[in-house]
mmCIF file with all atom_site columns, C-alpha atoms in Angstrom:
data_model
loop_
_atom_site.group_PDB
_atom_site.id
_atom_site.type_symbol
_atom_site.label_atom_id
_atom_site.label_alt_id
_atom_site.label_comp_id
_atom_site.label_asym_id
_atom_site.label_entity_id
_atom_site.label_seq_id
_atom_site.pdbx_PDB_ins_code
_atom_site.Cartn_x
_atom_site.Cartn_y
_atom_site.Cartn_z
_atom_site.occupancy
_atom_site.B_iso_or_equiv
_atom_site.pdbx_formal_charge
_atom_site.auth_seq_id
_atom_site.auth_comp_id
_atom_site.auth_asym_id
_atom_site.auth_atom_id
_atom_site.pdbx_PDB_model_num
ATOM 1   C CA . UNK A 1 1   ? 31.797  -18.322 -29.439 1.00 94.00 ? 1   UNK A CA 1
ATOM 2   C CA . UNK A 1 2   ? 32.375  -17.889 -25.502 1.00 95.00 ? 2   UNK A CA 1
ATOM 3   C CA . UNK A 1 3   ? 30.567  -16.011 -22.432 1.00 96.00 ? 3   UNK A CA 1
ATOM 4   C CA . UNK A 1 4   ? 31.713  -13.022 -20.823 1.00 96.00 ? 4   UNK A CA 1
ATOM 5   C CA . UNK A 1 5   ? 30.333  -12.352 -17.399 1.00 96.00 ? 5   UNK A CA 1
ATOM 6   C CA . UNK A 1 6   ? 29.834  -8.388  -16.652 1.00 96.00 ? 6   UNK A CA 1
ATOM 7   C CA . UNK A 1 7   ? 30.007  -6.417  -13.613 1.00 95.00 ? 7   UNK A CA 1
ATOM 8   C CA . UNK A 1 8   ? 29.229  -3.032  -12.440 1.00 95.00 ? 8   UNK A CA 1
ATOM 9   C CA . UNK A 1 9   ? 31.373  -0.538  -10.542 1.00 93.00 ? 9   UNK A CA 1
ATOM 10  C CA . UNK A 1 10  ? 30.798  -1.839  -7.162  1.00 93.00 ? 10  UNK A CA 1
ATOM 11  C CA . UNK A 1 11  ? 31.714  -5.550  -8.903  1.00 93.00 ? 11  UNK A CA 1
ATOM 12  C CA . UNK A 1 12  ? 28.020  -6.976  -8.425  1.00 94.00 ? 12  UNK A CA 1
ATOM 13  C CA . UNK A 1 13  ? 27.204  -9.311  -11.287 1.00 95.00 ? 13  UNK A CA 1
ATOM 14  C CA . UNK A 1 14  ? 25.257  -7.940  -14.050 1.00 95.00 ? 14  UNK A CA 1
ATOM 15  C CA . UNK A 1 15  ? 24.819  -10.639 -16.453 1.00 94.00 ? 15  UNK A CA 1
ATOM 16  C CA . UNK A 1 16  ? 26.527  -12.570 -19.396 1.00 95.00 ? 16  UNK A CA 1
ATOM 17  C CA . UNK A 1 17  ? 26.798  -12.204 -23.190 1.00 95.00 ? 17  UNK A CA 1
ATOM 18  C CA . UNK A 1 18  ? 27.966  -14.333 -25.895 1.00 96.00 ? 18  UNK A CA 1
ATOM 19  C CA . UNK A 1 19  ? 31.044  -12.784 -28.064 1.00 96.00 ? 19  UNK A CA 1
ATOM 20  C CA . UNK A 1 20  ? 33.477  -14.187 -30.426 1.00 96.00 ? 20  UNK A CA 1
ATOM 21  C CA . UNK A 1 21  ? 36.378  -16.216 -29.306 1.00 94.00 ? 21  UNK A CA 1
ATOM 22  C CA . UNK A 1 22  ? 38.844  -13.281 -30.504 1.00 95.00 ? 22  UNK A CA 1
ATOM 23  C CA . UNK A 1 23  ? 36.618  -10.829 -28.363 1.00 95.00 ? 23  UNK A CA 1
ATOM 24  C CA . UNK A 1 24  ? 39.224  -8.565  -26.121 1.00 94.00 ? 24  UNK A CA 1
ATOM 25  C CA . UNK A 1 25  ? 37.536  -7.964  -22.486 1.00 94.00 ? 25  UNK A CA 1
ATOM 26  C CA . UNK A 1 26  ? 36.330  -4.713  -21.536 1.00 94.00 ? 26  UNK A CA 1
ATOM 27  C CA . UNK A 1 27  ? 36.743  -3.140  -18.241 1.00 94.00 ? 27  UNK A CA 1
ATOM 28  C CA . UNK A 1 28  ? 33.573  -4.705  -16.071 1.00 95.00 ? 28  UNK A CA 1
ATOM 29  C CA . UNK A 1 29  ? 34.082  -8.019  -17.634 1.00 95.00 ? 29  UNK A CA 1
ATOM 30  C CA . UNK A 1 30  ? 35.672  -11.364 -16.729 1.00 96.00 ? 30  UNK A CA 1
ATOM 31  C CA . UNK A 1 31  ? 35.550  -14.978 -18.463 1.00 95.00 ? 31  UNK A CA 1
ATOM 32  C CA . UNK A 1 32  ? 35.280  -16.234 -15.078 1.00 95.00 ? 32  UNK A CA 1
ATOM 33  C CA . UNK A 1 33  ? 31.669  -17.695 -14.332 1.00 94.00 ? 33  UNK A CA 1
ATOM 34  C CA . UNK A 1 34  ? 30.122  -17.085 -11.169 1.00 92.00 ? 34  UNK A CA 1
ATOM 35  C CA . UNK A 1 35  ? 29.166  -20.491 -9.322  1.00 87.00 ? 35  UNK A CA 1
ATOM 36  C CA . UNK A 1 36  ? 25.360  -20.911 -8.939  1.00 84.00 ? 36  UNK A CA 1
ATOM 37  C CA . UNK A 1 37  ? 25.734  -21.570 -5.125  1.00 86.00 ? 37  UNK A CA 1
ATOM 38  C CA . UNK A 1 38  ? 26.360  -17.780 -4.825  1.00 88.00 ? 38  UNK A CA 1
ATOM 39  C CA . UNK A 1 39  ? 23.664  -15.398 -4.131  1.00 89.00 ? 39  UNK A CA 1
ATOM 40  C CA . UNK A 1 40  ? 24.309  -11.756 -5.293  1.00 88.00 ? 40  UNK A CA 1
ATOM 41  C CA . UNK A 1 41  ? 27.808  -12.431 -6.622  1.00 92.00 ? 41  UNK A CA 1
ATOM 42  C CA . UNK A 1 42  ? 30.586  -9.659  -6.742  1.00 93.00 ? 42  UNK A CA 1
ATOM 43  C CA . UNK A 1 43  ? 33.428  -9.692  -8.495  1.00 95.00 ? 43  UNK A CA 1
ATOM 44  C CA . UNK A 1 44  ? 36.477  -8.778  -6.111  1.00 93.00 ? 44  UNK A CA 1
ATOM 45  C CA . UNK A 1 45  ? 38.908  -8.663  -8.754  1.00 91.00 ? 45  UNK A CA 1
ATOM 46  C CA . UNK A 1 46  ? 40.288  -12.167 -9.011  1.00 91.00 ? 46  UNK A CA 1
ATOM 47  C CA . UNK A 1 47  ? 37.078  -14.486 -8.144  1.00 93.00 ? 47  UNK A CA 1
ATOM 48  C CA . UNK A 1 48  ? 33.304  -14.042 -7.647  1.00 95.00 ? 48  UNK A CA 1
ATOM 49  C CA . UNK A 1 49  ? 32.387  -13.884 -3.966  1.00 92.00 ? 49  UNK A CA 1
ATOM 50  C CA . UNK A 1 50  ? 28.999  -13.673 -2.508  1.00 88.00 ? 50  UNK A CA 1
ATOM 51  C CA . UNK A 1 51  ? 26.477  -15.158 0.237   1.00 89.00 ? 51  UNK A CA 1
ATOM 52  C CA . UNK A 1 52  ? 24.949  -18.586 0.546   1.00 88.00 ? 52  UNK A CA 1
ATOM 53  C CA . UNK A 1 53  ? 21.493  -19.333 0.230   1.00 89.00 ? 53  UNK A CA 1
ATOM 54  C CA . UNK A 1 54  ? 21.457  -19.578 3.961   1.00 90.00 ? 54  UNK A CA 1
ATOM 55  C CA . UNK A 1 55  ? 23.111  -16.231 4.478   1.00 90.00 ? 55  UNK A CA 1
ATOM 56  C CA . UNK A 1 56  ? 21.128  -14.592 1.582   1.00 90.00 ? 56  UNK A CA 1
ATOM 57  C CA . UNK A 1 57  ? 17.866  -15.793 3.350   1.00 92.00 ? 57  UNK A CA 1
ATOM 58  C CA . UNK A 1 58  ? 18.870  -14.383 6.618   1.00 92.00 ? 58  UNK A CA 1
ATOM 59  C CA . UNK A 1 59  ? 19.629  -11.393 5.114   1.00 90.00 ? 59  UNK A CA 1
ATOM 60  C CA . UNK A 1 60  ? 16.599  -10.963 3.397   1.00 91.00 ? 60  UNK A CA 1
ATOM 61  C CA . UNK A 1 61  ? 14.699  -11.666 6.584   1.00 92.00 ? 61  UNK A CA 1
ATOM 62  C CA . UNK A 1 62  ? 16.697  -8.905  8.334   1.00 92.00 ? 62  UNK A CA 1
ATOM 63  C CA . UNK A 1 63  ? 16.255  -6.531  5.435   1.00 91.00 ? 63  UNK A CA 1
ATOM 64  C CA . UNK A 1 64  ? 12.216  -7.407  5.813   1.00 92.00 ? 64  UNK A CA 1
ATOM 65  C CA . UNK A 1 65  ? 12.018  -6.703  9.218   1.00 91.00 ? 65  UNK A CA 1
ATOM 66  C CA . UNK A 1 66  ? 13.857  -3.317  9.143   1.00 91.00 ? 66  UNK A CA 1
ATOM 67  C CA . UNK A 1 67  ? 11.512  -2.277  6.640   1.00 90.00 ? 67  UNK A CA 1
ATOM 68  C CA . UNK A 1 68  ? 8.665   -3.847  8.537   1.00 88.00 ? 68  UNK A CA 1
ATOM 69  C CA . UNK A 1 69  ? 9.849   -1.811  11.677  1.00 87.00 ? 69  UNK A CA 1
ATOM 70  C CA . UNK A 1 70  ? 9.872   1.519   9.377   1.00 88.00 ? 70  UNK A CA 1
ATOM 71  C CA . UNK A 1 71  ? 6.010   1.248   8.882   1.00 87.00 ? 71  UNK A CA 1
ATOM 72  C CA . UNK A 1 72  ? 3.961   3.101   11.558  1.00 84.00 ? 72  UNK A CA 1
ATOM 73  C CA . UNK A 1 73  ? 1.347   0.903   13.146  1.00 81.00 ? 73  UNK A CA 1
ATOM 74  C CA . UNK A 1 74  ? -2.103  2.537   12.803  1.00 82.00 ? 74  UNK A CA 1
ATOM 75  C CA . UNK A 1 75  ? -3.955  4.283   15.745  1.00 79.00 ? 75  UNK A CA 1
ATOM 76  C CA . UNK A 1 76  ? -6.993  3.026   17.182  1.00 84.00 ? 76  UNK A CA 1
ATOM 77  C CA . UNK A 1 77  ? -8.056  6.366   18.331  1.00 87.00 ? 77  UNK A CA 1
ATOM 78  C CA . UNK A 1 78  ? -9.630  8.468   15.580  1.00 88.00 ? 78  UNK A CA 1
ATOM 79  C CA . UNK A 1 79  ? -8.176  11.791  13.971  1.00 88.00 ? 79  UNK A CA 1
ATOM 80  C CA . UNK A 1 80  ? -9.244  15.269  15.039  1.00 90.00 ? 80  UNK A CA 1
ATOM 81  C CA . UNK A 1 81  ? -10.878 15.230  11.372  1.00 93.00 ? 81  UNK A CA 1
ATOM 82  C CA . UNK A 1 82  ? -12.579 11.869  12.044  1.00 91.00 ? 82  UNK A CA 1
ATOM 83  C CA . UNK A 1 83  ? -13.950 12.900  15.202  1.00 92.00 ? 83  UNK A CA 1
ATOM 84  C CA . UNK A 1 84  ? -15.646 16.209  13.695  1.00 95.00 ? 84  UNK A CA 1
ATOM 85  C CA . UNK A 1 85  ? -17.111 14.167  10.873  1.00 94.00 ? 85  UNK A CA 1
ATOM 86  C CA . UNK A 1 86  ? -18.554 11.697  13.378  1.00 94.00 ? 86  UNK A CA 1
ATOM 87  C CA . UNK A 1 87  ? -20.109 14.638  15.228  1.00 95.00 ? 87  UNK A CA 1
ATOM 88  C CA . UNK A 1 88  ? -21.497 16.479  12.259  1.00 95.00 ? 88  UNK A CA 1
ATOM 89  C CA . UNK A 1 89  ? -22.905 13.248  11.200  1.00 96.00 ? 89  UNK A CA 1
ATOM 90  C CA . UNK A 1 90  ? -24.539 12.392  14.632  1.00 95.00 ? 90  UNK A CA 1
ATOM 91  C CA . UNK A 1 91  ? -25.866 16.177  14.345  1.00 96.00 ? 91  UNK A CA 1
ATOM 92  C CA . UNK A 1 92  ? -27.203 15.770  10.973  1.00 96.00 ? 92  UNK A CA 1
ATOM 93  C CA . UNK A 1 93  ? -28.966 12.410  12.341  1.00 96.00 ? 93  UNK A CA 1
ATOM 94  C CA . UNK A 1 94  ? -30.411 14.343  15.108  1.00 96.00 ? 94  UNK A CA 1
ATOM 95  C CA . UNK A 1 95  ? -31.579 17.181  12.793  1.00 95.00 ? 95  UNK A CA 1
ATOM 96  C CA . UNK A 1 96  ? -33.206 14.716  10.525  1.00 95.00 ? 96  UNK A CA 1
ATOM 97  C CA . UNK A 1 97  ? -35.202 13.291  13.432  1.00 96.00 ? 97  UNK A CA 1
ATOM 98  C CA . UNK A 1 98  ? -36.438 16.549  14.182  1.00 96.00 ? 98  UNK A CA 1
ATOM 99  C CA . UNK A 1 99  ? -37.189 17.479  10.712  1.00 96.00 ? 99  UNK A CA 1
ATOM 100 C CA . UNK A 1 100 ? -39.499 13.977  10.216  1.00 96.00 ? 100 UNK A CA 1
ATOM 101 C CA . UNK A 1 101 ? -40.927 14.790  14.027  1.00 95.00 ? 101 UNK A CA 1
ATOM 102 C CA . UNK A 1 102 ? -42.166 18.200  12.727  1.00 95.00 ? 102 UNK A CA 1
ATOM 103 C CA . UNK A 1 103 ? -43.349 16.862  9.565   1.00 95.00 ? 103 UNK A CA 1
ATOM 104 C CA . UNK A 1 104 ? -45.372 14.413  11.504  1.00 95.00 ? 104 UNK A CA 1
ATOM 105 C CA . UNK A 1 105 ? -46.728 17.098  13.766  1.00 95.00 ? 105 UNK A CA 1
ATOM 106 C CA . UNK A 1 106 ? -47.763 19.063  10.473  1.00 95.00 ? 106 UNK A CA 1
ATOM 107 C CA . UNK A 1 107 ? -49.462 16.472  9.190   1.00 94.00 ? 107 UNK A CA 1
ATOM 108 C CA . UNK A 1 108 ? -51.501 15.757  12.446  1.00 95.00 ? 108 UNK A CA 1
ATOM 109 C CA . UNK A 1 109 ? -52.395 19.405  12.784  1.00 95.00 ? 109 UNK A CA 1
ATOM 110 C CA . UNK A 1 110 ? -53.357 19.615  8.926   1.00 94.00 ? 110 UNK A CA 1
ATOM 111 C CA . UNK A 1 111 ? -55.645 16.469  9.800   1.00 92.00 ? 111 UNK A CA 1
ATOM 112 C CA . UNK A 1 112 ? -57.154 18.273  13.048  1.00 93.00 ? 112 UNK A CA 1
ATOM 113 C CA . UNK A 1 113 ? -57.840 21.508  11.050  1.00 92.00 ? 113 UNK A CA 1
ATOM 114 C CA . UNK A 1 114 ? -59.431 19.268  8.313   1.00 91.00 ? 114 UNK A CA 1
ATOM 115 C CA . UNK A 1 115 ? -61.614 17.470  10.796  1.00 90.00 ? 115 UNK A CA 1
ATOM 116 C CA . UNK A 1 116 ? -62.711 20.988  12.691  1.00 90.00 ? 116 UNK A CA 1
ATOM 117 C CA . UNK A 1 117 ? -63.465 22.349  9.243   1.00 88.00 ? 117 UNK A CA 1
ATOM 118 C CA . UNK A 1 118 ? -65.988 19.051  8.568   1.00 89.00 ? 118 UNK A CA 1
ATOM 119 C CA . UNK A 1 119 ? -67.504 19.537  11.898  1.00 88.00 ? 119 UNK A CA 1
ATOM 120 C CA . UNK A 1 120 ? -68.452 23.166  11.015  1.00 87.00 ? 120 UNK A CA 1
ATOM 121 C CA . UNK A 1 121 ? -69.896 22.267  8.158   1.00 80.00 ? 121 UNK A CA 1
ATOM 122 C CA . UNK A 1 122 ? -67.515 22.822  5.522   1.00 59.00 ? 122 UNK A CA 1
ATOM 123 C CA . UNK A 1 123 ? -66.462 26.425  7.021   1.00 59.00 ? 123 UNK A CA 1
ATOM 124 C CA . UNK A 1 124 ? -63.231 27.758  7.189   1.00 57.00 ? 124 UNK A CA 1
ATOM 125 C CA . UNK A 1 125 ? -61.427 28.027  10.274  1.00 51.00 ? 125 UNK A CA 1
#
């Protein structure tokens, strides 16, 4: 048994597989093992090439920064819809307060009518 290392059309390492000793290499395969020091190894036709750990980390940081820079920052200003919703909520609150004031006023008037009726000796006003 031996191990064959596979790569895609761009030369990017795909993995390895165990094969019999008489196995014939196919396109996209080599018996040369990529070294463990390489990050994202690529087959160049003769050998594996790739990045060192520090190069790979730097590339990751650049990729992360580029991705982060594409994310729009949230605005501190409310949208038109949020402004309209807030105005409607405020109007509803005012309407509820007015409703409560009218309910209280109606209760007071009903109480006053009851008192007047009692003073008139139970006669209806």
